[in-house]
mmCIF file of C-alpha atoms (C1' of nucleotides) in Angstrom:
data_model
loop_
_atom_site.group_PDB
_atom_site.id
_atom_site.type_symbol
_atom_site.label_atom_id
_atom_site.label_comp_id
_atom_site.label_asym_id
_atom_site.label_seq_id
_atom_site.Cartn_x
_atom_site.Cartn_y
_atom_site.Cartn_z
ATOM 1 C CA MET I 17 -25.913 228.676 134.314
ATOM 2 C CA THR I 18 -25.759 231.037 131.410
ATOM 3 C CA GLY I 19 -23.177 231.719 128.763
ATOM 4 C CA ALA I 20 -20.234 229.623 127.693
ATOM 5 C CA ALA I 21 -17.626 231.591 129.620
ATOM 6 C CA PHE I 22 -17.102 234.211 132.286
ATOM 7 C CA GLN I 23 -16.223 237.738 131.474
ATOM 8 C CA ARG I 24 -12.792 238.629 132.769
ATOM 9 C CA HIS I 25 -14.132 240.626 135.717
ATOM 10 C CA GLU I 26 -16.485 237.773 136.605
ATOM 11 C CA LEU I 27 -13.562 235.356 136.693
ATOM 12 C CA ALA I 28 -11.671 237.703 138.991
ATOM 13 C CA ALA I 29 -14.704 238.116 141.250
ATOM 14 C CA ALA I 30 -15.162 234.364 141.481
ATOM 15 C CA ARG I 31 -11.540 233.863 142.406
ATOM 16 C CA GLN I 32 -11.730 236.602 145.013
ATOM 17 C CA GLU I 33 -14.829 235.041 146.551
ATOM 18 C CA ILE I 34 -13.173 231.609 146.611
ATOM 19 C CA CYS I 35 -10.061 232.905 148.351
ATOM 20 C CA ALA I 36 -12.119 234.835 150.886
ATOM 21 C CA GLU I 37 -14.358 231.865 151.608
ATOM 22 C CA THR I 38 -11.549 229.382 152.124
ATOM 23 C CA GLY I 39 -8.983 231.695 153.660
ATOM 24 C CA ASN I 40 -6.417 230.287 151.231
ATOM 25 C CA GLN I 41 -4.826 231.553 148.071
ATOM 26 C CA TYR I 42 -6.075 229.989 144.854
ATOM 27 C CA GLY I 43 -4.755 230.797 141.419
ATOM 28 C CA TYR I 44 -5.488 230.015 137.822
ATOM 29 C CA PRO I 45 -3.701 226.797 136.899
ATOM 30 C CA PRO I 46 -0.219 227.509 135.542
ATOM 31 C CA ARG I 47 -0.030 227.407 131.781
ATOM 32 C CA GLY I 48 0.375 223.803 130.705
ATOM 33 C CA PHE I 49 -0.803 222.380 134.031
ATOM 34 C CA PHE I 50 -3.475 220.226 132.388
ATOM 35 C CA ASP I 51 -1.079 219.196 129.610
ATOM 36 C CA GLN I 52 1.046 217.209 132.060
ATOM 37 C CA GLU I 53 0.954 213.438 132.355
ATOM 38 C CA THR I 54 -2.461 212.332 133.598
ATOM 39 C CA SER I 55 -1.386 210.942 136.970
ATOM 40 C CA GLU I 56 0.484 214.192 137.664
ATOM 41 C CA VAL I 57 -2.615 216.249 136.898
ATOM 42 C CA ALA I 58 -4.757 213.923 139.019
ATOM 43 C CA ARG I 59 -2.544 214.330 142.072
ATOM 44 C CA GLY I 60 -2.149 218.029 141.439
ATOM 45 C CA LEU I 61 -5.906 218.558 141.409
ATOM 46 C CA LEU I 62 -6.346 217.324 144.982
ATOM 47 C CA GLY I 63 -7.019 220.393 147.095
ATOM 48 C CA SER I 64 -8.040 222.483 144.113
ATOM 49 C CA VAL I 65 -11.367 224.249 143.675
ATOM 50 C CA LEU I 66 -14.145 223.076 141.371
ATOM 51 C CA VAL I 67 -17.126 225.405 141.057
ATOM 52 C CA THR I 68 -19.862 226.255 138.611
ATOM 53 C CA ALA I 69 -21.428 229.680 138.419
ATOM 54 C CA GLN I 70 -24.711 231.193 137.450
ATOM 55 C CA ALA I 71 -23.682 234.606 136.265
ATOM 56 C CA ARG I 72 -26.209 237.413 136.629
ATOM 57 C CA ALA I 73 -25.922 240.893 135.274
ATOM 58 C CA ASP I 74 -24.312 243.343 137.734
ATOM 59 C CA GLU I 75 -23.558 240.621 140.250
ATOM 60 C CA ALA I 76 -20.629 238.438 141.095
ATOM 61 C CA PRO I 77 -21.155 234.880 139.800
ATOM 62 C CA ARG I 78 -23.058 232.731 142.249
ATOM 63 C CA LEU I 79 -20.863 229.773 142.956
ATOM 64 C CA ALA I 80 -21.598 226.135 143.794
ATOM 65 C CA GLY I 81 -18.906 223.588 144.459
ATOM 66 C CA GLY I 82 -15.973 222.856 146.727
ATOM 67 C CA LEU I 83 -12.520 221.410 147.129
ATOM 68 C CA VAL I 84 -11.432 218.348 145.164
ATOM 69 C CA VAL I 85 -10.691 215.472 147.556
ATOM 70 C CA GLU I 86 -10.923 212.370 145.341
ATOM 71 C CA VAL I 87 -9.996 211.724 141.693
ATOM 72 C CA GLU I 88 -9.189 208.923 139.272
ATOM 73 C CA ALA I 89 -6.770 208.971 136.343
ATOM 74 C CA TYR I 90 -7.751 207.471 132.984
ATOM 75 C CA LEU I 91 -4.654 207.169 130.879
ATOM 76 C CA GLY I 92 -5.921 207.144 127.298
ATOM 77 C CA GLU I 93 -5.762 204.710 124.398
ATOM 78 C CA ASP I 94 -3.565 202.166 126.208
ATOM 79 C CA ASP I 95 -5.780 202.127 129.327
ATOM 80 C CA PRO I 96 -8.519 199.506 128.789
ATOM 81 C CA ALA I 97 -10.756 201.207 131.373
ATOM 82 C CA CYS I 98 -10.582 204.543 129.544
ATOM 83 C CA HIS I 99 -13.244 205.445 126.989
ATOM 84 C CA ALA I 100 -10.424 206.551 124.712
ATOM 85 C CA SER I 101 -9.257 202.926 124.488
ATOM 86 C CA LYS I 102 -11.675 202.816 121.526
ATOM 87 C CA GLY I 103 -9.631 205.498 119.791
ATOM 88 C CA LEU I 104 -11.111 208.620 118.220
ATOM 89 C CA THR I 105 -14.908 208.428 117.947
ATOM 90 C CA ASP I 106 -17.756 210.899 118.316
ATOM 91 C CA ARG I 107 -17.832 210.099 122.012
ATOM 92 C CA THR I 108 -14.096 210.430 122.655
ATOM 93 C CA ARG I 109 -13.419 213.526 120.555
ATOM 94 C CA ALA I 110 -12.989 215.747 123.615
ATOM 95 C CA PHE I 111 -10.150 213.543 124.864
ATOM 96 C CA TYR I 112 -7.956 214.745 122.023
ATOM 97 C CA ASN I 113 -8.387 218.419 122.782
ATOM 98 C CA ARG I 114 -5.820 220.250 124.869
ATOM 99 C CA GLY I 115 -5.619 219.677 128.588
ATOM 100 C CA GLY I 116 -8.236 221.544 130.607
ATOM 101 C CA THR I 117 -11.159 220.607 128.380
ATOM 102 C CA ALA I 118 -14.299 219.285 130.093
ATOM 103 C CA TYR I 119 -15.528 215.772 129.272
ATOM 104 C CA VAL I 120 -18.936 214.759 130.650
ATOM 105 C CA PHE I 121 -20.471 211.353 130.036
ATOM 106 C CA SER I 122 -23.558 209.536 131.248
ATOM 107 C CA ALA I 123 -23.295 206.354 133.275
ATOM 108 C CA TYR I 124 -26.027 203.779 133.784
ATOM 109 C CA GLY I 125 -28.469 205.933 131.938
ATOM 110 C CA ILE I 126 -29.002 208.154 134.955
ATOM 111 C CA HIS I 127 -25.848 209.771 136.242
ATOM 112 C CA LEU I 128 -23.312 212.121 134.736
ATOM 113 C CA CYS I 129 -19.572 212.016 135.426
ATOM 114 C CA PHE I 130 -17.319 215.067 135.087
ATOM 115 C CA ASN I 131 -13.762 214.721 133.828
ATOM 116 C CA VAL I 132 -10.956 217.099 132.905
ATOM 117 C CA VAL I 133 -8.962 216.237 129.808
ATOM 118 C CA THR I 134 -5.198 216.000 130.211
ATOM 119 C CA LEU I 135 -2.186 216.013 127.862
ATOM 120 C CA PRO I 136 -1.560 218.184 124.776
ATOM 121 C CA VAL I 137 -3.711 218.185 121.641
ATOM 122 C CA GLY I 138 -3.745 214.769 119.990
ATOM 123 C CA ARG I 139 -3.038 212.718 123.121
ATOM 124 C CA ALA I 140 -5.936 211.254 125.123
ATOM 125 C CA GLY I 141 -6.264 211.188 128.899
ATOM 126 C CA CYS I 142 -8.518 212.528 131.619
ATOM 127 C CA VAL I 143 -9.102 212.843 135.340
ATOM 128 C CA LEU I 144 -12.482 211.848 136.804
ATOM 129 C CA ILE I 145 -13.538 214.060 139.714
ATOM 130 C CA ARG I 146 -15.110 211.716 142.269
ATOM 131 C CA ALA I 147 -15.729 213.841 145.360
ATOM 132 C CA LEU I 148 -15.632 217.390 146.678
ATOM 133 C CA GLU I 149 -15.576 218.890 150.128
ATOM 134 C CA PRO I 150 -18.664 221.128 149.853
ATOM 135 C CA ARG I 151 -17.793 224.813 150.309
ATOM 136 C CA PHE I 152 -19.809 227.063 147.995
ATOM 137 C CA GLY I 153 -23.544 227.362 147.412
ATOM 138 C CA LEU I 154 -24.547 224.666 149.887
ATOM 139 C CA ARG I 155 -28.190 225.677 149.665
ATOM 140 C CA THR I 156 -28.133 225.597 145.888
ATOM 141 C CA MET I 157 -26.470 222.202 145.854
ATOM 142 C CA ALA I 158 -28.917 220.738 148.362
ATOM 143 C CA ARG I 159 -31.825 221.956 146.253
ATOM 144 C CA ARG I 160 -30.389 220.438 143.085
ATOM 145 C CA ARG I 161 -29.710 217.187 144.905
ATOM 146 C CA ARG I 162 -33.130 217.191 146.540
ATOM 147 C CA VAL I 163 -31.672 216.467 149.952
ATOM 148 C CA PRO I 164 -31.974 218.463 153.184
ATOM 149 C CA LEU I 165 -29.312 221.082 153.766
ATOM 150 C CA SER I 166 -28.287 219.132 156.861
ATOM 151 C CA ASP I 167 -27.204 216.184 154.714
ATOM 152 C CA LEU I 168 -23.852 217.635 153.660
ATOM 153 C CA ALA I 169 -22.328 214.188 153.265
ATOM 154 C CA SER I 170 -24.456 213.367 150.232
ATOM 155 C CA LEU I 171 -24.004 216.674 148.400
ATOM 156 C CA CYS I 172 -20.734 216.093 146.544
ATOM 157 C CA SER I 173 -19.337 212.700 147.613
ATOM 158 C CA GLY I 174 -19.575 210.603 144.471
ATOM 159 C CA PRO I 175 -19.136 211.428 140.790
ATOM 160 C CA GLY I 176 -22.857 211.346 139.987
ATOM 161 C CA ARG I 177 -23.762 213.355 143.038
ATOM 162 C CA LEU I 178 -21.329 216.177 142.394
ATOM 163 C CA THR I 179 -22.402 216.719 138.788
ATOM 164 C CA GLN I 180 -25.998 216.980 139.974
ATOM 165 C CA ALA I 181 -25.058 219.351 142.798
ATOM 166 C CA LEU I 182 -23.086 221.620 140.465
ATOM 167 C CA GLY I 183 -25.579 221.499 137.615
ATOM 168 C CA ILE I 184 -23.035 220.023 135.220
ATOM 169 C CA LEU I 185 -24.564 218.717 131.986
ATOM 170 C CA LYS I 186 -23.334 216.539 129.165
ATOM 171 C CA GLN I 187 -23.475 219.546 126.860
ATOM 172 C CA HIS I 188 -20.671 221.123 128.900
ATOM 173 C CA THR I 189 -18.289 218.723 127.210
ATOM 174 C CA GLY I 190 -15.707 220.764 125.334
ATOM 175 C CA LEU I 191 -15.674 223.783 127.667
ATOM 176 C CA ASP I 192 -12.372 225.146 128.931
ATOM 177 C CA VAL I 193 -12.382 224.716 132.727
ATOM 178 C CA THR I 194 -10.147 227.759 133.183
ATOM 179 C CA GLN I 195 -12.738 230.053 131.570
ATOM 180 C CA GLY I 196 -15.975 229.049 133.311
ATOM 181 C CA PRO I 197 -18.815 228.562 133.892
ATOM 182 C CA ILE I 198 -17.208 225.339 135.059
ATOM 183 C CA LEU I 199 -14.105 226.662 136.794
ATOM 184 C CA MET I 200 -11.091 224.980 138.378
ATOM 185 C CA LEU I 201 -8.521 226.879 140.420
ATOM 186 C CA THR I 202 -5.374 225.364 141.920
ATOM 187 C CA PRO I 203 -4.079 225.985 145.443
ATOM 188 C CA GLU I 204 -0.662 227.273 146.404
ATOM 189 C CA ILE I 205 -0.317 224.562 149.020
ATOM 190 C CA ARG I 206 -0.865 220.852 148.334
ATOM 191 C CA PRO I 207 -2.594 218.531 150.793
ATOM 192 C CA PRO I 208 -0.034 216.982 153.107
ATOM 193 C CA ARG I 209 -0.845 213.365 152.371
ATOM 194 C CA ILE I 210 -2.254 211.736 149.246
ATOM 195 C CA ALA I 211 -3.595 208.169 149.424
ATOM 196 C CA VAL I 212 -3.498 205.864 146.387
ATOM 197 C CA GLY I 213 -5.567 202.815 145.453
ATOM 198 C CA PRO I 214 -7.390 200.989 142.657
ATOM 199 C CA ARG I 215 -10.131 202.703 140.688
ATOM 200 C CA VAL I 216 -13.782 202.115 141.563
ATOM 201 C CA GLY I 217 -16.523 200.473 139.534
ATOM 202 C CA ILE I 218 -14.577 199.295 136.502
ATOM 203 C CA SER I 219 -14.360 195.789 135.043
ATOM 204 C CA VAL I 220 -10.891 195.915 133.489
ATOM 205 C CA ALA I 221 -7.483 197.033 134.778
ATOM 206 C CA LYS I 222 -8.983 196.725 138.236
ATOM 207 C CA THR I 223 -5.666 196.695 140.041
ATOM 208 C CA TRP I 224 -4.101 199.768 138.467
ATOM 209 C CA PRO I 225 -3.454 202.203 141.349
ATOM 210 C CA LEU I 226 -4.917 205.310 139.723
ATOM 211 C CA ARG I 227 -7.373 206.536 142.343
ATOM 212 C CA TYR I 228 -6.039 209.341 144.514
ATOM 213 C CA TRP I 229 -7.644 210.963 147.529
ATOM 214 C CA VAL I 230 -6.810 213.263 150.422
ATOM 215 C CA HIS I 231 -5.964 210.681 153.057
ATOM 216 C CA ASP I 232 -7.835 212.168 155.994
ATOM 217 C CA SER I 233 -10.791 213.736 154.183
ATOM 218 C CA GLU I 234 -14.226 212.819 155.485
ATOM 219 C CA TRP I 235 -15.727 213.708 152.103
ATOM 220 C CA VAL I 236 -14.193 210.868 150.040
ATOM 221 C CA SER I 237 -16.873 208.714 148.391
ATOM 222 C CA ALA I 238 -15.690 205.149 148.712
ATOM 223 C "C1'" DA R 11 -31.055 196.752 113.547
ATOM 224 C "C1'" DA R 12 -30.638 194.955 117.999
ATOM 225 C "C1'" DG R 13 -28.407 193.627 122.157
ATOM 226 C "C1'" DC R 14 -25.151 194.415 125.739
ATOM 227 C "C1'" DG R 15 -22.918 196.451 129.526
ATOM 228 C "C1'" DG R 16 -21.543 200.040 132.169
ATOM 229 C "C1'" DA R 17 -16.092 205.304 135.631
ATOM 230 C "C1'" DT R 18 -23.665 205.163 140.007
ATOM 231 C "C1'" DC R 19 -27.023 205.915 143.446
ATOM 232 C "C1'" DG R 20 -31.045 205.392 146.269
ATOM 233 C "C1'" DT R 21 -34.104 202.214 148.344
ATOM 234 C "C1'" DC R 22 -35.162 198.086 150.338
ATOM 235 C "C1'" DT R 23 -34.096 193.929 153.244
ATOM 236 C "C1'" DG E 18 -25.817 193.528 150.797
ATOM 237 C "C1'" DA E 19 -28.707 193.388 146.591
ATOM 238 C "C1'" DC E 20 -31.292 195.320 143.045
ATOM 239 C "C1'" DG E 21 -33.702 198.375 139.843
ATOM 240 C "C1'" DA E 22 -33.678 202.616 137.282
ATOM 241 C "C1'" DT E 23 -32.974 203.811 132.353
ATOM 242 C "C1'" DC E 24 -29.629 206.012 128.405
ATOM 243 C "C1'" DC E 25 -26.177 205.481 124.933
ATOM 244 C "C1'" DG E 26 -21.928 204.105 122.600
ATOM 245 C "C1'" DC E 27 -20.103 200.182 120.775
ATOM 246 C "C1'" DT E 28 -20.237 195.535 118.792
ATOM 247 C "C1'" DT E 29 -22.162 192.159 116.041
ATOM 248 C "C1'" DG E 30 -25.114 190.445 112.543
#
DNA sequence: AAGCGGATCGTCT
DNA sequence: GACGATCCGCTTG
């Protein structure tokens, strides 16, 4: 992955490739989409596209990623399970940027988790992306994950797995996910049914129903 | 300055 | 089902 952003024509090429691959129409998120309340953004991201791209000169960006099928909402300073419950620190600075900012943190010393910041500047919140339906760059993702290409189930199902598959790094914190090379596009049509349940792997606010997934997706992690 | 506890995953039983 | 890997932000002293 090179560069901090796509050129305009690269963005358009990526979108065109995504629409052709999926047979559906995907668009750039409407202005203010990520500035909505966090649970709204979380639900709205189900069915959307998350890709990363290695841009090469004179070529369309080479994409890796898929369709978002599982997310969790972290509500900000008043959510004890949210990193921003500590307020503004070096670690949580990205939370206070405008919606659509990437926030990547390391868990258990080994894995990285990718989040999209929500809410306008000055208000903290984010959505953790927990699982994708793999669609783009399967070979690339399998190589990064060090699993056989036949093992599609372990490519992107799980927050640590998908960051590895997409080549997302902690240093990507702060990037605008509408500009690439981490890119999110929203679909015209929402998934028909969204399931709701408690978040996974946390020690506080365990019962808050802030995990959302596409109810019949085989790619959900938990 | 040091200890603690994870928004996980792969391997082993 | 249980456990070890292994980093870092936060808390406490």
